[in-house]
Amino acid sequence: MLPAQSLLPAVVVALAALQALASDTFLAAVYEHAVILPHASAQPVPASHALALMGRNMDVLEGAVREAARQGAHIIVTPEDGIYGWRFTRESIYPYLEDIPDPLVNWIPCTDPSRFGPAPVQERLSCMARNNSIYVVANMGDKKPCDSSDPGCPRDGRYQYNTDVVFDTQGKLVARYHKYNLFRGETQFNYPKEPEVVTFETPFGKFGIFTCFDILFYEPAVVLVSKMQVDTVLFPTAWMNVLPFLTAVQFHSAWAMGMRVNLLSANTHNTSMAMTGDGLFAPEGPAAYHYDSATEEGRLLLAELSTHPRLSPTYPPAIDWSSYATSIKKFPGESDTFSGAVRRDIFTFGELRHKDGNYTVCQGDLCCHLVYQMSDKRKDEVYVLGAFDGLHGSLIKYHWQICTLLKCPSTNLSTCGQPVETARTKFEMFSLSGTFGTSYVFPEVLYSGVQLAPGEFEVLRDGRLKSKNGTSRPLVTATLFGRLYEKDPPHPLRISP
């Protein structure tokens, strides 16, 4: 828990607000929280027990809020499930839920806590924001009664939503978002009937918000950026790291670069469930990030970001992701490929047998091209070029196109695609491209030890992911991760029970 800090003097807060109005940048914070979990039970606990557990977690979060404010942060994002954790059934989570009104009601729970019935969690979050003059973003549960006149009304007479809330510097509720893409285990919650696109204006830019699994889908994630033109996305998450492409820092940084927007990613921390990794990510790359699979401690991160990144002189240009790859012919001598599984996805792989070379691997409509030079061709490490073009997922399916330069766990080719965190091979150069059928492609470079490579690679306007001056550390993977949203099949579960 962070030590309590004295409140900022009013004059300092006022000056900070004026500075934010005039500045081209703002100071943002995210907190990775080691959540105190409830005991697993299918039966509801008394409301007092639920409030006590949430109070313990909010004690920790309040310490992070105070420290962020003390350091001058304008906004802080806390994680999904950060107030009550998980291990719930639909019935057992009910004592943890509150009725969260539409922000149009113009409500400050800190000064008027009983206006919409009991709301101790919203009251405390509101007071955190008001007392520290900082925007506070948190995740909690919303409940909404319904009746038989609503054909979608659940049998227990209520909707339950995984919900993000935002309170401004006065403690006013300014945003409420109901998670639209629930992960497969979130049976305690309902899907909203329609996707919500939630934005709000601040003195330091236009913000949008969504939660965890939402980031992989067109609605609301792409809509917020491409149609609503937000400057910054707020992203509470409970992300379980999955190598080789979906560790939190790896994919979230890549998403911010691919969408060319700021992303404030706050993760829960639980090493037994492989949950760690948060950061403040800009279109140019990570401003700050944290990944810790060894300890059980939380972490506060702060970084300065552009208020309006599209107006920044360093804003990256739009990329034609297939331009280079479609302009070249398949290199000779590359027909010796094999299949390998990345989880359940069957990739087409080609082994990099030499210290340097040109390679092409194709699957479906996707051809992946690689030019590379290793610093040294080790006999104890194998790398492959891989391509995947198809649906991913078991129950909830979505379409990926992936080109990847990937280290295998061993020299046995049957292991290629299995998780690996460490490597010893550095590259003098690499250039990766693909014939993508989408403009939504996310560039990833991951070094040994699950470390990012800020400033060490670039994406050219013709779609090539290139190292700038070789790799400073051994390479685990370099990946272009594409999403063909228009090929996603209908969601099988987006109906209320």
CSV table of N, CA, C and O in Angstrom, one decimal, residues 58 98 107-114 119-129 167 171:
chain,number,residue,atom,x,y,z
A,58,MET,N,-9.9,-0.4,-2.0
A,58,MET,CA,-10.0,1.0,-2.2
A,58,MET,C,-9.0,1.8,-1.4
A,58,MET,O,-8.5,2.8,-1.7
A,98,GLU,N,-23.6,-1.7,-7.5
A,98,GLU,CA,-24.3,-0.5,-7.2
A,98,GLU,C,-25.1,-0.1,-8.4
A,98,GLU,O,-24.8,-0.5,-9.5
A,107,TRP,N,-24.0,14.5,-11.3
A,107,TRP,CA,-24.0,14.1,-9.9
A,107,TRP,C,-22.6,14.0,-9.4
A,107,TRP,O,-21.7,13.5,-10.0
A,108,ILE,N,-22.4,14.5,-8.2
A,108,ILE,CA,-21.1,14.4,-7.4
A,108,ILE,C,-21.4,13.6,-6.2
A,108,ILE,O,-22.0,14.1,-5.2
A,109,PRO,N,-21.2,12.3,-6.2
A,109,PRO,CA,-21.5,11.4,-5.1
A,109,PRO,C,-20.8,11.8,-3.8
A,109,PRO,O,-21.3,11.6,-2.7
A,110,CYS,N,-19.7,12.5,-3.9
A,110,CYS,CA,-18.9,12.8,-2.7
A,110,CYS,C,-19.7,13.8,-1.8
A,110,CYS,O,-19.7,13.8,-0.6
A,111,THR,N,-20.5,14.7,-2.5
A,111,THR,CA,-21.3,15.7,-1.8
A,111,THR,C,-22.7,15.4,-1.7
A,111,THR,O,-23.4,16.0,-0.9
A,112,ASP,N,-23.2,14.4,-2.5
A,112,ASP,CA,-24.6,14.1,-2.4
A,112,ASP,C,-24.7,12.5,-2.6
A,112,ASP,O,-25.3,12.0,-3.5
A,113,PRO,N,-24.2,11.8,-1.6
A,113,PRO,CA,-24.1,10.3,-1.7
A,113,PRO,C,-25.4,9.5,-1.8
A,113,PRO,O,-25.4,8.5,-2.4
A,114,SER,N,-26.5,10.0,-1.3
A,114,SER,CA,-27.7,9.2,-1.2
A,114,SER,C,-28.7,9.6,-2.3
A,114,SER,O,-29.8,9.0,-2.3
A,119,ALA,N,-24.7,4.2,-2.3
A,119,ALA,CA,-23.6,4.2,-3.3
A,119,ALA,C,-22.3,4.4,-2.6
A,119,ALA,O,-21.5,5.3,-3.0
A,120,PRO,N,-21.9,3.6,-1.7
A,120,PRO,CA,-20.6,3.9,-0.9
A,120,PRO,C,-19.4,3.8,-1.8
A,120,PRO,O,-18.4,4.5,-1.5
A,121,VAL,N,-19.4,2.9,-2.8
A,121,VAL,CA,-18.2,2.8,-3.7
A,121,VAL,C,-18.1,4.1,-4.5
A,121,VAL,O,-17.0,4.7,-4.6
A,122,GLN,N,-19.2,4.5,-5.1
A,122,GLN,CA,-19.1,5.7,-6.0
A,122,GLN,C,-18.8,6.9,-5.1
A,122,GLN,O,-18.1,7.8,-5.6
A,123,GLU,N,-19.3,6.9,-3.9
A,123,GLU,CA,-19.0,8.1,-3.1
A,123,GLU,C,-17.5,8.1,-2.8
A,123,GLU,O,-16.9,9.2,-2.9
A,124,ARG,N,-16.9,7.0,-2.5
A,124,ARG,CA,-15.5,7.0,-2.1
A,124,ARG,C,-14.6,7.4,-3.3
A,124,ARG,O,-13.7,8.2,-3.2
A,125,LEU,N,-15.0,6.8,-4.5
A,125,LEU,CA,-14.2,7.1,-5.7
A,125,LEU,C,-14.3,8.6,-6.0
A,125,LEU,O,-13.4,9.3,-6.4
A,126,SER,N,-15.5,9.1,-5.9
A,126,SER,CA,-15.8,10.5,-6.2
A,126,SER,C,-14.9,11.4,-5.2
A,126,SER,O,-14.3,12.4,-5.6
A,127,CYS,N,-14.9,11.0,-4.0
A,127,CYS,CA,-14.1,11.8,-3.0
A,127,CYS,C,-12.6,11.7,-3.3
A,127,CYS,O,-11.8,12.7,-3.1
A,128,MET,N,-12.1,10.5,-3.7
A,128,MET,CA,-10.7,10.4,-4.1
A,128,MET,C,-10.4,11.5,-5.2
A,128,MET,O,-9.4,12.1,-5.1
A,129,ALA,N,-11.3,11.5,-6.2
A,129,ALA,CA,-11.0,12.5,-7.3
A,129,ALA,C,-11.1,13.9,-6.8
A,129,ALA,O,-10.2,14.8,-7.0
A,167,PHE,N,-14.6,9.9,-12.8
A,167,PHE,CA,-14.9,11.0,-12.0
A,167,PHE,C,-13.9,12.2,-12.3
A,167,PHE,O,-12.7,11.9,-12.3
A,171,GLY,N,-15.1,15.6,-8.6
A,171,GLY,CA,-15.7,14.4,-8.1
A,171,GLY,C,-17.0,14.1,-8.9
A,171,GLY,O,-17.8,13.2,-8.4
